[in-house]
Amino acid sequence: EVQLVESGGGLVKPGGSLRISCGASGFTFRTYTMHWVRQAPGKGLEWVSSLSHTSTYIYYSDSVRGRFTISRDNTNNSLFLQMNSLRAEDTALYYCARGAYSMELWGTGTMVTVSS
Amino acid sequence: SYVLIQPPSVSVAPGQTATITCGGNNIGSKSVHWYQQRPGRAPVLVISDDDERASGIPERFSGSNSANTATLTISEAEGGDEAEYFCQVWNSDSPHPGVFGPGTWVTVL
Protein backbone atom coordinates (compact mmCIF):
# COMPACT_ATOMS: atom_id res chain seq x y z
CA GLU A 1 0.00 0.00 0.00
CA VAL A 2 1.23 3.46 -0.88
CA GLN A 3 1.43 5.41 2.33
CA LEU A 4 3.29 7.83 4.56
CA VAL A 5 3.34 7.36 8.33
CA GLU A 6 4.61 10.06 10.66
CA SER A 7 5.92 9.37 14.15
CA GLY A 8 7.89 10.91 16.98
CA GLY A 9 5.55 13.67 18.08
CA GLY A 10 4.92 14.46 21.71
CA LEU A 11 5.02 17.04 24.48
CA VAL A 12 8.17 19.13 24.78
CA LYS A 13 9.05 22.19 26.85
CA PRO A 14 9.77 25.56 25.25
CA GLY A 15 13.37 25.68 24.13
CA GLY A 16 13.50 21.92 23.81
CA SER A 17 14.16 19.68 20.81
CA LEU A 18 12.30 16.92 19.02
CA ARG A 19 12.92 14.81 15.95
CA ILE A 20 9.94 13.60 13.99
CA SER A 21 10.01 10.98 11.26
CA CYS A 22 8.01 9.94 8.24
CA GLY A 23 8.17 6.40 6.90
CA ALA A 24 7.30 5.79 3.28
CA SER A 25 6.10 2.55 1.72
CA GLY A 26 4.62 1.31 -1.52
CA PHE A 27 6.52 3.64 -3.84
CA THR A 28 10.07 4.54 -4.88
CA PHE A 29 10.79 7.05 -2.14
CA ARG A 30 14.19 8.08 -3.45
CA THR A 31 12.68 9.63 -6.60
CA TYR A 32 10.32 12.07 -4.86
CA THR A 33 10.61 15.52 -3.38
CA MET A 34 9.18 15.51 0.14
CA HIS A 35 7.62 18.18 2.33
CA TRP A 36 6.65 18.94 5.91
CA VAL A 37 3.42 20.87 6.40
CA ARG A 38 1.93 21.73 9.78
CA GLN A 39 -1.48 22.69 11.07
CA ALA A 40 -1.95 24.41 14.42
CA PRO A 41 -5.16 23.46 16.25
CA GLY A 42 -8.12 25.06 14.50
CA LYS A 43 -5.92 26.77 11.95
CA GLY A 44 -4.99 26.38 8.30
CA LEU A 45 -2.14 24.59 6.59
CA GLU A 46 1.35 26.05 6.89
CA TRP A 47 4.21 24.91 4.67
CA VAL A 48 7.32 24.22 6.78
CA SER A 49 10.10 22.70 4.69
CA SER A 50 10.87 20.79 1.49
CA LEU A 51 13.70 18.53 0.36
CA SER A 52 14.43 17.34 -3.17
CA HIS A 53 14.93 13.67 -3.89
CA THR A 54 18.74 13.80 -3.76
CA SER A 55 18.77 16.43 -0.98
CA THR A 56 20.23 18.95 -3.43
CA TYR A 57 17.50 21.51 -2.85
CA ILE A 58 16.36 22.40 0.66
CA TYR A 59 13.82 25.04 1.60
CA TYR A 60 12.46 26.38 4.89
CA SER A 61 9.75 28.80 5.88
CA ASP A 62 10.91 31.96 7.59
CA SER A 63 9.22 30.83 10.80
CA VAL A 64 11.47 27.78 11.21
CA ARG A 65 14.68 28.61 9.34
CA GLY A 66 17.68 28.29 11.61
CA ARG A 67 15.79 26.11 14.11
CA PHE A 68 14.51 23.17 12.04
CA THR A 69 16.52 20.82 9.81
CA ILE A 70 14.97 18.56 7.20
CA SER A 71 16.76 15.41 6.07
CA ARG A 72 16.09 12.06 4.47
CA ASP A 73 17.42 8.52 4.33
CA ASN A 74 16.68 7.11 0.90
CA THR A 75 18.02 3.71 1.87
CA ASN A 76 15.45 3.34 4.63
CA ASN A 77 12.66 5.32 2.94
CA SER A 78 12.44 7.91 5.69
CA LEU A 79 12.07 11.66 6.02
CA PHE A 80 13.01 13.56 9.17
CA LEU A 81 12.52 16.94 10.77
CA GLN A 82 14.87 17.92 13.57
CA MET A 83 13.23 20.70 15.55
CA ASN A 84 15.31 22.77 17.98
CA SER A 85 14.56 25.82 20.10
CA LEU A 86 10.90 24.94 20.03
CA ARG A 87 8.32 27.60 20.80
CA ALA A 88 4.68 27.49 21.82
CA GLU A 89 3.73 28.62 18.32
CA ASP A 90 5.30 25.44 16.88
CA THR A 91 2.47 23.44 18.46
CA ALA A 92 0.76 21.72 15.54
CA LEU A 93 -0.05 18.52 13.73
CA TYR A 94 2.89 17.87 11.44
CA TYR A 95 2.21 16.17 8.11
CA CYS A 96 4.71 14.81 5.65
CA ALA A 97 3.72 14.93 2.01
CA ARG A 98 5.04 13.70 -1.29
CA GLY A 99 5.24 15.61 -4.53
CA ALA A 100 7.19 18.02 -6.67
CA TYR A 101 5.17 21.24 -6.67
CA SER A 102 1.84 19.79 -5.58
CA MET A 103 1.46 17.34 -2.69
CA GLU A 104 -0.36 14.31 -3.97
CA LEU A 105 0.16 12.01 -1.01
CA TRP A 106 -0.12 12.91 2.67
CA GLY A 107 0.40 11.07 5.92
CA THR A 108 -2.00 11.29 8.84
CA GLY A 109 0.27 13.50 10.88
CA THR A 110 2.07 13.49 14.23
CA MET A 111 1.16 15.97 16.97
CA VAL A 112 3.83 18.19 18.49
CA THR A 113 2.88 20.14 21.60
CA VAL A 114 5.24 22.74 23.04
CA SER A 115 4.23 23.67 26.57
CA SER A 116 5.73 24.02 30.01
CA SER B 1 6.49 36.88 0.54
CA TYR B 2 3.75 35.73 -1.79
CA VAL B 3 0.25 35.95 -0.32
CA LEU B 4 -2.86 34.00 -1.30
CA ILE B 5 -6.33 35.24 -0.44
CA GLN B 6 -9.41 33.05 -0.04
CA PRO B 7 -12.89 33.82 1.26
CA PRO B 8 -13.39 32.30 4.72
CA SER B 9 -16.58 30.52 3.76
CA VAL B 10 -18.86 29.61 0.89
CA SER B 11 -22.35 28.15 1.09
CA VAL B 12 -24.05 26.11 -1.62
CA ALA B 13 -27.33 24.26 -1.89
CA PRO B 14 -27.21 20.57 -2.75
CA GLY B 15 -27.09 20.09 -6.50
CA GLN B 16 -25.90 23.62 -7.13
CA THR B 17 -22.45 24.98 -8.01
CA ALA B 18 -19.89 26.27 -5.50
CA THR B 19 -17.12 28.59 -6.60
CA ILE B 20 -14.03 29.06 -4.42
CA THR B 21 -11.55 31.75 -5.36
CA CYS B 22 -7.85 32.09 -4.62
CA GLY B 23 -6.38 35.50 -5.26
CA GLY B 24 -2.72 36.35 -5.71
CA ASN B 25 -0.55 38.82 -7.57
CA ASN B 26 -0.35 37.54 -11.15
CA ILE B 27 -1.34 34.07 -9.94
CA GLY B 28 -2.20 33.21 -13.54
CA SER B 29 1.54 32.85 -14.18
CA LYS B 30 1.84 30.17 -11.51
CA SER B 31 0.51 26.63 -11.13
CA VAL B 32 -2.21 26.40 -8.53
CA HIS B 33 -3.08 23.29 -6.57
CA TRP B 34 -6.21 22.67 -4.49
CA TYR B 35 -6.71 20.45 -1.44
CA GLN B 36 -9.82 19.25 0.34
CA GLN B 37 -9.65 18.66 4.09
CA ARG B 38 -12.56 17.13 5.94
CA PRO B 39 -12.66 17.58 9.74
CA GLY B 40 -10.16 15.36 11.52
CA ARG B 41 -8.65 14.10 8.29
CA ALA B 42 -5.48 14.76 6.32
CA PRO B 43 -5.68 16.99 3.25
CA VAL B 44 -6.37 15.38 -0.10
CA LEU B 45 -5.16 16.75 -3.43
CA VAL B 46 -8.16 17.62 -5.59
CA ILE B 47 -6.73 19.71 -8.45
CA SER B 48 -3.13 20.14 -9.54
CA ASP B 49 -1.56 22.49 -12.04
CA ASP B 50 -4.62 24.73 -12.26
CA ASP B 51 -7.05 22.27 -13.80
CA GLU B 52 -5.84 18.64 -13.55
CA ARG B 53 -8.10 16.45 -11.43
CA ALA B 54 -6.19 14.20 -9.07
CA SER B 55 -6.69 10.46 -9.16
CA GLY B 56 -10.12 9.42 -7.92
CA ILE B 57 -11.57 12.93 -7.88
CA PRO B 58 -15.02 13.24 -9.49
CA GLU B 59 -15.51 15.25 -12.66
CA ARG B 60 -17.70 17.60 -10.63
CA PHE B 61 -14.48 19.24 -9.46
CA SER B 62 -12.76 21.59 -11.88
CA GLY B 63 -10.21 24.37 -11.75
CA SER B 64 -9.13 27.42 -13.69
CA ASN B 65 -6.52 30.13 -13.32
CA SER B 66 -6.12 33.50 -14.98
CA ALA B 67 -4.75 36.95 -14.21
CA ASN B 68 -5.00 37.45 -10.43
CA THR B 69 -7.53 34.75 -9.54
CA ALA B 70 -7.60 30.96 -9.53
CA THR B 71 -10.94 29.21 -9.10
CA LEU B 72 -12.08 25.83 -7.84
CA THR B 73 -15.57 24.92 -8.99
CA ILE B 74 -17.68 22.18 -7.46
CA SER B 75 -20.66 21.30 -9.64
CA GLU B 76 -23.72 19.43 -8.41
CA ALA B 77 -22.58 19.84 -4.82
CA GLU B 78 -23.16 16.99 -2.39
CA GLY B 79 -23.12 16.76 1.36
CA GLY B 80 -19.81 14.91 1.18
CA ASP B 81 -18.20 17.98 -0.37
CA GLU B 82 -18.57 19.88 2.88
CA ALA B 83 -14.96 20.53 3.89
CA GLU B 84 -12.19 23.11 4.01
CA TYR B 85 -10.48 23.83 0.70
CA PHE B 86 -6.95 25.23 0.47
CA CYS B 87 -5.17 26.61 -2.57
CA GLN B 88 -1.39 26.30 -2.84
CA VAL B 89 1.37 27.51 -5.13
CA TRP B 90 5.07 26.78 -5.40
CA ASN B 91 6.68 30.19 -5.71
CA SER B 92 9.91 29.20 -7.41
CA ASP B 93 11.38 32.71 -7.25
CA SER B 94 11.34 32.70 -3.47
CA PRO B 95 13.73 31.14 -0.91
CA HIS B 96 10.61 29.90 0.89
CA PRO B 97 8.51 28.75 -2.05
CA GLY B 98 5.70 26.81 -0.42
CA VAL B 99 2.57 28.92 0.04
CA PHE B 100 -0.93 27.93 1.15
CA GLY B 101 -4.03 30.04 1.12
CA PRO B 102 -5.89 30.49 4.42
CA GLY B 103 -8.64 28.07 3.42
CA THR B 104 -12.34 28.28 2.56
CA TRP B 105 -14.96 26.31 4.45
CA VAL B 106 -17.65 25.04 2.12
CA THR B 107 -21.07 24.43 3.63
CA VAL B 108 -23.60 22.38 1.70
CA LEU B 109 -27.05 23.24 3.00
PDB file of C-alpha atoms in Angstrom:
ATOM      1  CA  GLU A   1       0.000   0.000   0.000  1.00  0.00           C
ATOM      2  CA  VAL A   2       1.232   3.457  -0.884  1.00  0.00           C
ATOM      3  CA  GLN A   3       1.431   5.415   2.334  1.00  0.00           C
ATOM      4  CA  LEU A   4       3.285   7.832   4.559  1.00  0.00           C
ATOM      5  CA  VAL A   5       3.337   7.358   8.329  1.00  0.00           C
ATOM      6  CA  GLU A   6       4.608  10.057  10.658  1.00  0.00           C
ATOM      7  CA  SER A   7       5.919   9.367  14.145  1.00  0.00           C
ATOM      8  CA  GLY A   8       7.891  10.906  16.980  1.00  0.00           C
ATOM      9  CA  GLY A   9       5.548  13.669  18.077  1.00  0.00           C
ATOM     10  CA  GLY A  10       4.918  14.464  21.707  1.00  0.00           C
ATOM     11  CA  LEU A  11       5.015  17.039  24.479  1.00  0.00           C
ATOM     12  CA  VAL A  12       8.172  19.131  24.780  1.00  0.00           C
ATOM     13  CA  LYS A  13       9.049  22.190  26.853  1.00  0.00           C
ATOM     14  CA  PRO A  14       9.767  25.559  25.254  1.00  0.00           C
ATOM     15  CA  GLY A  15      13.371  25.682  24.128  1.00  0.00           C
ATOM     16  CA  GLY A  16      13.502  21.920  23.805  1.00  0.00           C
ATOM     17  CA  SER A  17      14.156  19.680  20.815  1.00  0.00           C
ATOM     18  CA  LEU A  18      12.305  16.922  19.024  1.00  0.00           C
ATOM     19  CA  ARG A  19      12.919  14.815  15.952  1.00  0.00           C
ATOM     20  CA  ILE A  20       9.939  13.595  13.985  1.00  0.00           C
ATOM     21  CA  SER A  21      10.008  10.976  11.259  1.00  0.00           C
ATOM     22  CA  CYS A  22       8.005   9.942   8.237  1.00  0.00           C
ATOM     23  CA  GLY A  23       8.172   6.404   6.900  1.00  0.00           C
ATOM     24  CA  ALA A  24       7.303   5.793   3.277  1.00  0.00           C
ATOM     25  CA  SER A  25       6.101   2.554   1.717  1.00  0.00           C
ATOM     26  CA  GLY A  26       4.619   1.308  -1.522  1.00  0.00           C
ATOM     27  CA  PHE A  27       6.519   3.639  -3.838  1.00  0.00           C
ATOM     28  CA  THR A  28      10.068   4.545  -4.882  1.00  0.00           C
ATOM     29  CA  PHE A  29      10.786   7.052  -2.138  1.00  0.00           C
ATOM     30  CA  ARG A  30      14.194   8.080  -3.451  1.00  0.00           C
ATOM     31  CA  THR A  31      12.678   9.632  -6.597  1.00  0.00           C
ATOM     32  CA  TYR A  32      10.320  12.068  -4.861  1.00  0.00           C
ATOM     33  CA  THR A  33      10.610  15.523  -3.378  1.00  0.00           C
ATOM     34  CA  MET A  34       9.184  15.513   0.141  1.00  0.00           C
ATOM     35  CA  HIS A  35       7.620  18.184   2.334  1.00  0.00           C
ATOM     36  CA  TRP A  36       6.647  18.938   5.910  1.00  0.00           C
ATOM     37  CA  VAL A  37       3.418  20.869   6.404  1.00  0.00           C
ATOM     38  CA  ARG A  38       1.926  21.726   9.777  1.00  0.00           C
ATOM     39  CA  GLN A  39      -1.481  22.689  11.071  1.00  0.00           C
ATOM     40  CA  ALA A  40      -1.953  24.406  14.416  1.00  0.00           C
ATOM     41  CA  PRO A  41      -5.165  23.460  16.254  1.00  0.00           C
ATOM     42  CA  GLY A  42      -8.121  25.057  14.503  1.00  0.00           C
ATOM     43  CA  LYS A  43      -5.916  26.774  11.949  1.00  0.00           C
ATOM     44  CA  GLY A  44      -4.989  26.378   8.300  1.00  0.00           C
ATOM     45  CA  LEU A  45      -2.138  24.591   6.588  1.00  0.00           C
ATOM     46  CA  GLU A  46       1.354  26.051   6.888  1.00  0.00           C
ATOM     47  CA  TRP A  47       4.206  24.912   4.666  1.00  0.00           C
ATOM     48  CA  VAL A  48       7.322  24.223   6.775  1.00  0.00           C
ATOM     49  CA  SER A  49      10.096  22.695   4.691  1.00  0.00           C
ATOM     50  CA  SER A  50      10.873  20.791   1.491  1.00  0.00           C
ATOM     51  CA  LEU A  51      13.695  18.527   0.355  1.00  0.00           C
ATOM     52  CA  SER A  52      14.428  17.344  -3.168  1.00  0.00           C
ATOM     53  CA  HIS A  53      14.929  13.666  -3.891  1.00  0.00           C
ATOM     54  CA  THR A  54      18.739  13.803  -3.759  1.00  0.00           C
ATOM     55  CA  SER A  55      18.773  16.428  -0.984  1.00  0.00           C
ATOM     56  CA  THR A  56      20.228  18.947  -3.430  1.00  0.00           C
ATOM     57  CA  TYR A  57      17.499  21.515  -2.847  1.00  0.00           C
ATOM     58  CA  ILE A  58      16.360  22.403   0.656  1.00  0.00           C
ATOM     59  CA  TYR A  59      13.818  25.044   1.604  1.00  0.00           C
ATOM     60  CA  TYR A  60      12.455  26.377   4.894  1.00  0.00           C
ATOM     61  CA  SER A  61       9.753  28.795   5.878  1.00  0.00           C
ATOM     62  CA  ASP A  62      10.914  31.964   7.594  1.00  0.00           C
ATOM     63  CA  SER A  63       9.218  30.835  10.796  1.00  0.00           C
ATOM     64  CA  VAL A  64      11.466  27.776  11.205  1.00  0.00           C
ATOM     65  CA  ARG A  65      14.675  28.613   9.338  1.00  0.00           C
ATOM     66  CA  GLY A  66      17.683  28.287  11.612  1.00  0.00           C
ATOM     67  CA  ARG A  67      15.786  26.114  14.114  1.00  0.00           C
ATOM     68  CA  PHE A  68      14.515  23.166  12.043  1.00  0.00           C
ATOM     69  CA  THR A  69      16.519  20.818   9.812  1.00  0.00           C
ATOM     70  CA  ILE A  70      14.967  18.558   7.204  1.00  0.00           C
ATOM     71  CA  SER A  71      16.764  15.413   6.069  1.00  0.00           C
ATOM     72  CA  ARG A  72      16.086  12.065   4.467  1.00  0.00           C
ATOM     73  CA  ASP A  73      17.416   8.519   4.333  1.00  0.00           C
ATOM     74  CA  ASN A  74      16.679   7.111   0.896  1.00  0.00           C
ATOM     75  CA  THR A  75      18.019   3.714   1.874  1.00  0.00           C
ATOM     76  CA  ASN A  76      15.451   3.340   4.625  1.00  0.00           C
ATOM     77  CA  ASN A  77      12.657   5.317   2.943  1.00  0.00           C
ATOM     78  CA  SER A  78      12.445   7.907   5.685  1.00  0.00           C
ATOM     79  CA  LEU A  79      12.069  11.657   6.021  1.00  0.00           C
ATOM     80  CA  PHE A  80      13.010  13.558   9.173  1.00  0.00           C
ATOM     81  CA  LEU A  81      12.515  16.938  10.768  1.00  0.00           C
ATOM     82  CA  GLN A  82      14.870  17.921  13.570  1.00  0.00           C
ATOM     83  CA  MET A  83      13.228  20.696  15.555  1.00  0.00           C
ATOM     84  CA  ASN A  84      15.310  22.766  17.978  1.00  0.00           C
ATOM     85  CA  SER A  85      14.559  25.825  20.103  1.00  0.00           C
ATOM     86  CA  LEU A  86      10.904  24.939  20.034  1.00  0.00           C
ATOM     87  CA  ARG A  87       8.319  27.599  20.800  1.00  0.00           C
ATOM     88  CA  ALA A  88       4.676  27.492  21.819  1.00  0.00           C
ATOM     89  CA  GLU A  89       3.729  28.616  18.320  1.00  0.00           C
ATOM     90  CA  ASP A  90       5.302  25.442  16.883  1.00  0.00           C
ATOM     91  CA  THR A  91       2.469  23.436  18.460  1.00  0.00           C
ATOM     92  CA  ALA A  92       0.760  21.722  15.542  1.00  0.00           C
ATOM     93  CA  LEU A  93      -0.051  18.525  13.731  1.00  0.00           C
ATOM     94  CA  TYR A  94       2.895  17.870  11.443  1.00  0.00           C
ATOM     95  CA  TYR A  95       2.213  16.171   8.112  1.00  0.00           C
ATOM     96  CA  CYS A  96       4.712  14.814   5.650  1.00  0.00           C
ATOM     97  CA  ALA A  97       3.716  14.935   2.011  1.00  0.00           C
ATOM     98  CA  ARG A  98       5.041  13.697  -1.288  1.00  0.00           C
ATOM     99  CA  GLY A  99       5.242  15.609  -4.533  1.00  0.00           C
ATOM    100  CA  ALA A 100       7.188  18.022  -6.667  1.00  0.00           C
ATOM    101  CA  TYR A 101       5.172  21.245  -6.672  1.00  0.00           C
ATOM    102  CA  SER A 102       1.842  19.793  -5.575  1.00  0.00           C
ATOM    103  CA  MET A 103       1.457  17.345  -2.692  1.00  0.00           C
ATOM    104  CA  GLU A 104      -0.359  14.308  -3.973  1.00  0.00           C
ATOM    105  CA  LEU A 105       0.163  12.012  -1.011  1.00  0.00           C
ATOM    106  CA  TRP A 106      -0.121  12.907   2.670  1.00  0.00           C
ATOM    107  CA  GLY A 107       0.404  11.068   5.915  1.00  0.00           C
ATOM    108  CA  THR A 108      -2.003  11.291   8.836  1.00  0.00           C
ATOM    109  CA  GLY A 109       0.274  13.505  10.877  1.00  0.00           C
ATOM    110  CA  THR A 110       2.069  13.494  14.227  1.00  0.00           C
ATOM    111  CA  MET A 111       1.163  15.973  16.965  1.00  0.00           C
ATOM    112  CA  VAL A 112       3.826  18.194  18.493  1.00  0.00           C
ATOM    113  CA  THR A 113       2.882  20.139  21.604  1.00  0.00           C
ATOM    114  CA  VAL A 114       5.241  22.744  23.037  1.00  0.00           C
ATOM    115  CA  SER A 115       4.229  23.666  26.568  1.00  0.00           C
ATOM    116  CA  SER A 116       5.733  24.016  30.015  1.00  0.00           C
TER     117      SER A 116
ATOM    118  CA  SER B   1       6.492  36.876   0.539  1.00  0.00           C
ATOM    119  CA  TYR B   2       3.747  35.735  -1.788  1.00  0.00           C
ATOM    120  CA  VAL B   3       0.250  35.954  -0.319  1.00  0.00           C
ATOM    121  CA  LEU B   4      -2.859  34.003  -1.302  1.00  0.00           C
ATOM    122  CA  ILE B   5      -6.331  35.243  -0.437  1.00  0.00           C
ATOM    123  CA  GLN B   6      -9.412  33.047  -0.041  1.00  0.00           C
ATOM    124  CA  PRO B   7     -12.895  33.816   1.258  1.00  0.00           C
ATOM    125  CA  PRO B   8     -13.391  32.297   4.719  1.00  0.00           C
ATOM    126  CA  SER B   9     -16.584  30.524   3.760  1.00  0.00           C
ATOM    127  CA  VAL B  10     -18.864  29.610   0.890  1.00  0.00           C
ATOM    128  CA  SER B  11     -22.350  28.151   1.086  1.00  0.00           C
ATOM    129  CA  VAL B  12     -24.053  26.113  -1.618  1.00  0.00           C
ATOM    130  CA  ALA B  13     -27.331  24.257  -1.894  1.00  0.00           C
ATOM    131  CA  PRO B  14     -27.207  20.572  -2.754  1.00  0.00           C
ATOM    132  CA  GLY B  15     -27.090  20.093  -6.502  1.00  0.00           C
ATOM    133  CA  GLN B  16     -25.897  23.624  -7.125  1.00  0.00           C
ATOM    134  CA  THR B  17     -22.445  24.984  -8.010  1.00  0.00           C
ATOM    135  CA  ALA B  18     -19.892  26.267  -5.504  1.00  0.00           C
ATOM    136  CA  THR B  19     -17.116  28.588  -6.596  1.00  0.00           C
ATOM    137  CA  ILE B  20     -14.031  29.062  -4.421  1.00  0.00           C
ATOM    138  CA  THR B  21     -11.552  31.749  -5.363  1.00  0.00           C
ATOM    139  CA  CYS B  22      -7.852  32.086  -4.623  1.00  0.00           C
ATOM    140  CA  GLY B  23      -6.378  35.500  -5.260  1.00  0.00           C
ATOM    141  CA  GLY B  24      -2.724  36.353  -5.710  1.00  0.00           C
ATOM    142  CA  ASN B  25      -0.554  38.819  -7.571  1.00  0.00           C
ATOM    143  CA  ASN B  26      -0.346  37.544 -11.154  1.00  0.00           C
ATOM    144  CA  ILE B  27      -1.344  34.072  -9.942  1.00  0.00           C
ATOM    145  CA  GLY B  28      -2.200  33.211 -13.540  1.00  0.00           C
ATOM    146  CA  SER B  29       1.538  32.849 -14.177  1.00  0.00           C
ATOM    147  CA  LYS B  30       1.841  30.167 -11.509  1.00  0.00           C
ATOM    148  CA  SER B  31       0.514  26.631 -11.134  1.00  0.00           C
ATOM    149  CA  VAL B  32      -2.207  26.400  -8.526  1.00  0.00           C
ATOM    150  CA  HIS B  33      -3.078  23.286  -6.570  1.00  0.00           C
ATOM    151  CA  TRP B  34      -6.213  22.669  -4.493  1.00  0.00           C
ATOM    152  CA  TYR B  35      -6.709  20.448  -1.440  1.00  0.00           C
ATOM    153  CA  GLN B  36      -9.823  19.247   0.342  1.00  0.00           C
ATOM    154  CA  GLN B  37      -9.646  18.660   4.085  1.00  0.00           C
ATOM    155  CA  ARG B  38     -12.558  17.127   5.938  1.00  0.00           C
ATOM    156  CA  PRO B  39     -12.656  17.577   9.743  1.00  0.00           C
ATOM    157  CA  GLY B  40     -10.159  15.364  11.523  1.00  0.00           C
ATOM    158  CA  ARG B  41      -8.648  14.101   8.285  1.00  0.00           C
ATOM    159  CA  ALA B  42      -5.482  14.762   6.324  1.00  0.00           C
ATOM    160  CA  PRO B  43      -5.677  16.987   3.248  1.00  0.00           C
ATOM    161  CA  VAL B  44      -6.371  15.375  -0.104  1.00  0.00           C
ATOM    162  CA  LEU B  45      -5.164  16.753  -3.432  1.00  0.00           C
ATOM    163  CA  VAL B  46      -8.159  17.623  -5.589  1.00  0.00           C
ATOM    164  CA  ILE B  47      -6.734  19.705  -8.445  1.00  0.00           C
ATOM    165  CA  SER B  48      -3.125  20.138  -9.536  1.00  0.00           C
ATOM    166  CA  ASP B  49      -1.562  22.486 -12.044  1.00  0.00           C
ATOM    167  CA  ASP B  50      -4.620  24.735 -12.263  1.00  0.00           C
ATOM    168  CA  ASP B  51      -7.050  22.266 -13.803  1.00  0.00           C
ATOM    169  CA  GLU B  52      -5.838  18.641 -13.547  1.00  0.00           C
ATOM    170  CA  ARG B  53      -8.095  16.451 -11.427  1.00  0.00           C
ATOM    171  CA  ALA B  54      -6.190  14.195  -9.075  1.00  0.00           C
ATOM    172  CA  SER B  55      -6.690  10.458  -9.159  1.00  0.00           C
ATOM    173  CA  GLY B  56     -10.123   9.420  -7.916  1.00  0.00           C
ATOM    174  CA  ILE B  57     -11.570  12.935  -7.880  1.00  0.00           C
ATOM    175  CA  PRO B  58     -15.021  13.242  -9.487  1.00  0.00           C
ATOM    176  CA  GLU B  59     -15.507  15.249 -12.661  1.00  0.00           C
ATOM    177  CA  ARG B  60     -17.701  17.600 -10.630  1.00  0.00           C
ATOM    178  CA  PHE B  61     -14.483  19.244  -9.461  1.00  0.00           C
ATOM    179  CA  SER B  62     -12.758  21.595 -11.883  1.00  0.00           C
ATOM    180  CA  GLY B  63     -10.205  24.369 -11.752  1.00  0.00           C
ATOM    181  CA  SER B  64      -9.127  27.417 -13.686  1.00  0.00           C
ATOM    182  CA  ASN B  65      -6.523  30.134 -13.324  1.00  0.00           C
ATOM    183  CA  SER B  66      -6.116  33.497 -14.977  1.00  0.00           C
ATOM    184  CA  ALA B  67      -4.751  36.947 -14.208  1.00  0.00           C
ATOM    185  CA  ASN B  68      -5.005  37.450 -10.430  1.00  0.00           C
ATOM    186  CA  THR B  69      -7.531  34.749  -9.545  1.00  0.00           C
ATOM    187  CA  ALA B  70      -7.602  30.957  -9.528  1.00  0.00           C
ATOM    188  CA  THR B  71     -10.936  29.211  -9.100  1.00  0.00           C
ATOM    189  CA  LEU B  72     -12.076  25.825  -7.844  1.00  0.00           C
ATOM    190  CA  THR B  73     -15.570  24.920  -8.991  1.00  0.00           C
ATOM    191  CA  ILE B  74     -17.681  22.183  -7.458  1.00  0.00           C
ATOM    192  CA  SER B  75     -20.661  21.303  -9.638  1.00  0.00           C
ATOM    193  CA  GLU B  76     -23.721  19.427  -8.411  1.00  0.00           C
ATOM    194  CA  ALA B  77     -22.581  19.841  -4.823  1.00  0.00           C
ATOM    195  CA  GLU B  78     -23.162  16.989  -2.394  1.00  0.00           C
ATOM    196  CA  GLY B  79     -23.117  16.760   1.362  1.00  0.00           C
ATOM    197  CA  GLY B  80     -19.810  14.905   1.177  1.00  0.00           C
ATOM    198  CA  ASP B  81     -18.196  17.975  -0.375  1.00  0.00           C
ATOM    199  CA  GLU B  82     -18.566  19.884   2.879  1.00  0.00           C
ATOM    200  CA  ALA B  83     -14.961  20.535   3.891  1.00  0.00           C
ATOM    201  CA  GLU B  84     -12.188  23.114   4.014  1.00  0.00           C
ATOM    202  CA  TYR B  85     -10.481  23.835   0.700  1.00  0.00           C
ATOM    203  CA  PHE B  86      -6.954  25.225   0.468  1.00  0.00           C
ATOM    204  CA  CYS B  87      -5.166  26.606  -2.574  1.00  0.00           C
ATOM    205  CA  GLN B  88      -1.386  26.304  -2.842  1.00  0.00           C
ATOM    206  CA  VAL B  89       1.371  27.508  -5.129  1.00  0.00           C
ATOM    207  CA  TRP B  90       5.067  26.780  -5.399  1.00  0.00           C
ATOM    208  CA  ASN B  91       6.678  30.186  -5.706  1.00  0.00           C
ATOM    209  CA  SER B  92       9.915  29.203  -7.412  1.00  0.00           C
ATOM    210  CA  ASP B  93      11.378  32.708  -7.247  1.00  0.00           C
ATOM    211  CA  SER B  94      11.337  32.698  -3.469  1.00  0.00           C
ATOM    212  CA  PRO B  95      13.725  31.143  -0.914  1.00  0.00           C
ATOM    213  CA  HIS B  96      10.611  29.903   0.885  1.00  0.00           C
ATOM    214  CA  PRO B  97       8.514  28.747  -2.055  1.00  0.00           C
ATOM    215  CA  GLY B  98       5.699  26.806  -0.422  1.00  0.00           C
ATOM    216  CA  VAL B  99       2.573  28.921   0.035  1.00  0.00           C
ATOM    217  CA  PHE B 100      -0.930  27.929   1.154  1.00  0.00           C
ATOM    218  CA  GLY B 101      -4.025  30.042   1.117  1.00  0.00           C
ATOM    219  CA  PRO B 102      -5.889  30.487   4.424  1.00  0.00           C
ATOM    220  CA  GLY B 103      -8.639  28.069   3.422  1.00  0.00           C
ATOM    221  CA  THR B 104     -12.336  28.278   2.564  1.00  0.00           C
ATOM    222  CA  TRP B 105     -14.956  26.308   4.451  1.00  0.00           C
ATOM    223  CA  VAL B 106     -17.654  25.045   2.115  1.00  0.00           C
ATOM    224  CA  THR B 107     -21.071  24.433   3.625  1.00  0.00           C
ATOM    225  CA  VAL B 108     -23.603  22.381   1.698  1.00  0.00           C
ATOM    226  CA  LEU B 109     -27.050  23.243   2.997  1.00  0.00           C
TER     227      LEU B 109
END
